[in-house]
PDB file of C-alpha atoms in Angstrom:
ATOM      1  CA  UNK A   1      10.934   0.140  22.971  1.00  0.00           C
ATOM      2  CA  UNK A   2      12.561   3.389  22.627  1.00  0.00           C
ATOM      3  CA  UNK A   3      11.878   6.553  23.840  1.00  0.00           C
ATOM      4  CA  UNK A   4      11.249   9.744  21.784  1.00  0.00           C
ATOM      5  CA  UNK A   5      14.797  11.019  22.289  1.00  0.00           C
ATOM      6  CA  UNK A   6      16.476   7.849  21.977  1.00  0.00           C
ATOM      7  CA  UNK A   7      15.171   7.485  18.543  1.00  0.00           C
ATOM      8  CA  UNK A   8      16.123  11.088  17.538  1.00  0.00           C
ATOM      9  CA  UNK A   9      19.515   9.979  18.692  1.00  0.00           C
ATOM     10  CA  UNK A  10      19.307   7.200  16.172  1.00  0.00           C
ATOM     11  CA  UNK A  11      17.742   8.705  13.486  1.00  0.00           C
ATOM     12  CA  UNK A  12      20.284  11.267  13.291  1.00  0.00           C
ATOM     13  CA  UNK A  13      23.019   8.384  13.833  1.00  0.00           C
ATOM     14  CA  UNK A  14      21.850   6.388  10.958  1.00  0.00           C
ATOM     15  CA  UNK A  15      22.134  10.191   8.521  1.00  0.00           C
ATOM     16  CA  UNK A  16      25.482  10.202   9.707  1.00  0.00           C
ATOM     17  CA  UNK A  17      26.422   6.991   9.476  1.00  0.00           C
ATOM     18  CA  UNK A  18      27.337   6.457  12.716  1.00  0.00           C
ATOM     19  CA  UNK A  19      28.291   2.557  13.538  1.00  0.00           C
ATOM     20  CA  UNK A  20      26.674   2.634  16.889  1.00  0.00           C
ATOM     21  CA  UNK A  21      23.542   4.180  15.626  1.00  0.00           C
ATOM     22  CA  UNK A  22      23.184   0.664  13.506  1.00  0.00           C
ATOM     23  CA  UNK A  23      24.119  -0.990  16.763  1.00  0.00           C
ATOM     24  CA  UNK A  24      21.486   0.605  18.336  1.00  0.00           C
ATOM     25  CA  UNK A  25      18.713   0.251  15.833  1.00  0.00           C
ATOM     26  CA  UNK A  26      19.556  -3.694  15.553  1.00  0.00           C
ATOM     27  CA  UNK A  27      19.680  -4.086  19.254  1.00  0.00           C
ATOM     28  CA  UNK A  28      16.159  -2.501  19.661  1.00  0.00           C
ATOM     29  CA  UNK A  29      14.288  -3.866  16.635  1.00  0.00           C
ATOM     30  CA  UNK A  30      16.059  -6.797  15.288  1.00  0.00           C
ATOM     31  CA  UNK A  31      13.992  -9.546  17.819  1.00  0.00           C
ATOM     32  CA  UNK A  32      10.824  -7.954  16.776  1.00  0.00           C
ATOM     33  CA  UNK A  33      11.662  -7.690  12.882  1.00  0.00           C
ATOM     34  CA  UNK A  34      12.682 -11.521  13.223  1.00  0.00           C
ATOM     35  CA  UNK A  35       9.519 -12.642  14.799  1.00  0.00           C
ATOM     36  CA  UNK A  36       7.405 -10.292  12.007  1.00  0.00           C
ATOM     37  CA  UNK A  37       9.381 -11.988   8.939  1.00  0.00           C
ATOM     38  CA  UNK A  38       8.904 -15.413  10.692  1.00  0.00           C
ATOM     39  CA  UNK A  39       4.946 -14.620  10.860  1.00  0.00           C
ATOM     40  CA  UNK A  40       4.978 -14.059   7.124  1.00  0.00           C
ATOM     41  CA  UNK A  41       7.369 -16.612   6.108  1.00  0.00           C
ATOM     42  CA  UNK A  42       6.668 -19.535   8.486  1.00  0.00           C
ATOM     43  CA  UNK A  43       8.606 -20.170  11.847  1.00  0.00           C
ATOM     44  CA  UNK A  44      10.262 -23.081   9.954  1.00  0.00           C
ATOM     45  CA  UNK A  45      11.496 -21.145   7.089  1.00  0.00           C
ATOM     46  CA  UNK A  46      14.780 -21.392   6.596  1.00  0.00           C
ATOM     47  CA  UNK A  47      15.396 -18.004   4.753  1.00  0.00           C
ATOM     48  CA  UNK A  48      13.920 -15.419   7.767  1.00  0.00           C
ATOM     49  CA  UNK A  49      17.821 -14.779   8.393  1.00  0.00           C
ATOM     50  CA  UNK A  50      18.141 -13.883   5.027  1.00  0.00           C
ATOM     51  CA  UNK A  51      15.247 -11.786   5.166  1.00  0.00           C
ATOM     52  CA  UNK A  52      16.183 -10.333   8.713  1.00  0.00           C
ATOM     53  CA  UNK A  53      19.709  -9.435   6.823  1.00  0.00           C
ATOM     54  CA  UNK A  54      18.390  -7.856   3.365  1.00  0.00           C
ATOM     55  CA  UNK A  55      16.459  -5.636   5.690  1.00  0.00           C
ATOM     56  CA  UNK A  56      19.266  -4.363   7.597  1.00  0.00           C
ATOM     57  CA  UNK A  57      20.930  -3.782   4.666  1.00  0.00           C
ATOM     58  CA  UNK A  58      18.032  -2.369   3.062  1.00  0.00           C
ATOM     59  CA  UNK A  59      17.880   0.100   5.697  1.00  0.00           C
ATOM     60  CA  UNK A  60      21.728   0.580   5.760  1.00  0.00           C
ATOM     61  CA  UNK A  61      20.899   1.880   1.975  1.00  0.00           C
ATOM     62  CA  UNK A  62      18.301   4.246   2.920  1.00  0.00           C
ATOM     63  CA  UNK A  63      19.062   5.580   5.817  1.00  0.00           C
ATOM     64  CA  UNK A  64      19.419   9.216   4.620  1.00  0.00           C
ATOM     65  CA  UNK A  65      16.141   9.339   3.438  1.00  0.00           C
ATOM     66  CA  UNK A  66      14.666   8.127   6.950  1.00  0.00           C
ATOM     67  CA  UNK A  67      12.252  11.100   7.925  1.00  0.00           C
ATOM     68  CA  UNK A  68      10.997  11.409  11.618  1.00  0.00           C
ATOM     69  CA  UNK A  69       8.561  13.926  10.280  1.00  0.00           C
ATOM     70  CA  UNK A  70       6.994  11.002   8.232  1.00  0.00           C
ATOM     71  CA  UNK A  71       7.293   8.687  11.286  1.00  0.00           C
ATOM     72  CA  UNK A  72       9.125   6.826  14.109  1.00  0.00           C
ATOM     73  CA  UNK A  73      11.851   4.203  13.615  1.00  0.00           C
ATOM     74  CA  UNK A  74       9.710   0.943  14.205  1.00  0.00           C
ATOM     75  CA  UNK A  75       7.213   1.633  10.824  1.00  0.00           C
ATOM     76  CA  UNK A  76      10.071   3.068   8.605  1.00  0.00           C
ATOM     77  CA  UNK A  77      11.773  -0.241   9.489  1.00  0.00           C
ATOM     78  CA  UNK A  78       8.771  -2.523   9.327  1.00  0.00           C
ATOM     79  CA  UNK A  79       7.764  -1.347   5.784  1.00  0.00           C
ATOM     80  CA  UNK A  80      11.517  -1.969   4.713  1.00  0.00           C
ATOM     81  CA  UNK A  81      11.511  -5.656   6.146  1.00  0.00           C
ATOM     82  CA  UNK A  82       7.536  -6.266   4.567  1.00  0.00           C
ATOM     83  CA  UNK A  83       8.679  -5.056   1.427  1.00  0.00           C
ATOM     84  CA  UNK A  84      12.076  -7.512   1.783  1.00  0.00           C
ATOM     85  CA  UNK A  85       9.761 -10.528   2.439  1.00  0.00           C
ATOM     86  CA  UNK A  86       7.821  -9.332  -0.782  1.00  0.00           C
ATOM     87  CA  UNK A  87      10.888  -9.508  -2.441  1.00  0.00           C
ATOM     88  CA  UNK A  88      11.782 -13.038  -0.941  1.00  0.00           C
ATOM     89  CA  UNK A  89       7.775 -14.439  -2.111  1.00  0.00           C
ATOM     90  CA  UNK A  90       8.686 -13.028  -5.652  1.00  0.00           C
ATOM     91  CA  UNK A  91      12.094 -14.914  -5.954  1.00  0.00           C
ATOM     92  CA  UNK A  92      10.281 -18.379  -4.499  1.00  0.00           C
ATOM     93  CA  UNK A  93       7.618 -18.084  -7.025  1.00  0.00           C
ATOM     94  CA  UNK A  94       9.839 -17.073  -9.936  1.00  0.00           C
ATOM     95  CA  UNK A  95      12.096 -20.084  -9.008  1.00  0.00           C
ATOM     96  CA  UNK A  96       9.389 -22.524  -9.023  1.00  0.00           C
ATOM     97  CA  UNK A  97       7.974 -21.612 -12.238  1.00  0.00           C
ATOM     98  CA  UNK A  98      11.648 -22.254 -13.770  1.00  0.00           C
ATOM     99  CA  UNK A  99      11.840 -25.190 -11.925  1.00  0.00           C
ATOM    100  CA  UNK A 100       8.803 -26.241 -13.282  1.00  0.00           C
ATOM    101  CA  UNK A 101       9.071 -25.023 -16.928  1.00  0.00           C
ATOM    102  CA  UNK A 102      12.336 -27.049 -16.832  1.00  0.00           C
ATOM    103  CA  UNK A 103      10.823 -30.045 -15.609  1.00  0.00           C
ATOM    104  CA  UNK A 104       7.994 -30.024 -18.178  1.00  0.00           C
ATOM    105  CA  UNK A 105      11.278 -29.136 -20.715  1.00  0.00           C
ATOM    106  CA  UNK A 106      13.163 -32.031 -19.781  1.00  0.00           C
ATOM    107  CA  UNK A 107      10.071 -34.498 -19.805  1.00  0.00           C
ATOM    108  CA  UNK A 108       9.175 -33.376 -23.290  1.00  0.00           C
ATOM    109  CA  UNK A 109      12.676 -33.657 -24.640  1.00  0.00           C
ATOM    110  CA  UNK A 110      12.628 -37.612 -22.660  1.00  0.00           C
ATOM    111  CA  UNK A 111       9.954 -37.783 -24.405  1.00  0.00           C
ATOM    112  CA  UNK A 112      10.752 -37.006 -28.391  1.00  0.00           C
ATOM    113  CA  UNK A 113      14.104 -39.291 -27.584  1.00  0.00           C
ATOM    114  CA  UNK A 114      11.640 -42.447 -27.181  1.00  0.00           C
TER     115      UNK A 114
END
């Protein structure tokens, strides 16, 4: 966990773009946004990397809109990496309905042929 000035430090790091700011932030919170997708996804997913990664990059996106005023590092971070796994949820469900409208597509087309 970091302390109050070592997440200034960041925080500023991450407006500026600073590469070791991102170092930072990953070092501290990358185990513990890993274990929090893996809660919502299922330790046996397969896509909590991906997740892990859209969130980084996520955050890489925003970064200058991060506000310590609004909050420390940890819930700006969290919300970004829930919001990613919302994301991921959508994409799994809109993928099975089109794998499933295609299925009942190419049954009915079998079907007609007969």
């Amino acid at each position: 966990m970091l302390d109050e000035l070592q997440e200034r430090r960041i925080a500023q790091g991450l407006r500026e773009g600073k590469a070791d700011a991102w170092q930072a932030l990953y070092d501290a919170y990358a185990g513990r946004v890993w274990r929090g997708v893996a809660r919502l996804l299922g330790p046996r997913s397969t896509d909590v990397g991906d997740v892990v990664q859209e969130t980084m990059m996520a955050a890489a996106r925003s970064a200058a809109t991060f506000d310590s005023a609004r909050g420390s590092l940890w819930p700006w971070l969290w919300g970004i990496a829930h919001n990613q796994t919302t994301l991921h949820w959508r994409k799994v469900e809109r993928r099975d309905r089109l794998v499933k409208a295609n299925a009942a597509l190419a049954e009915r087309n079998g079907q007609r042929e007969s």
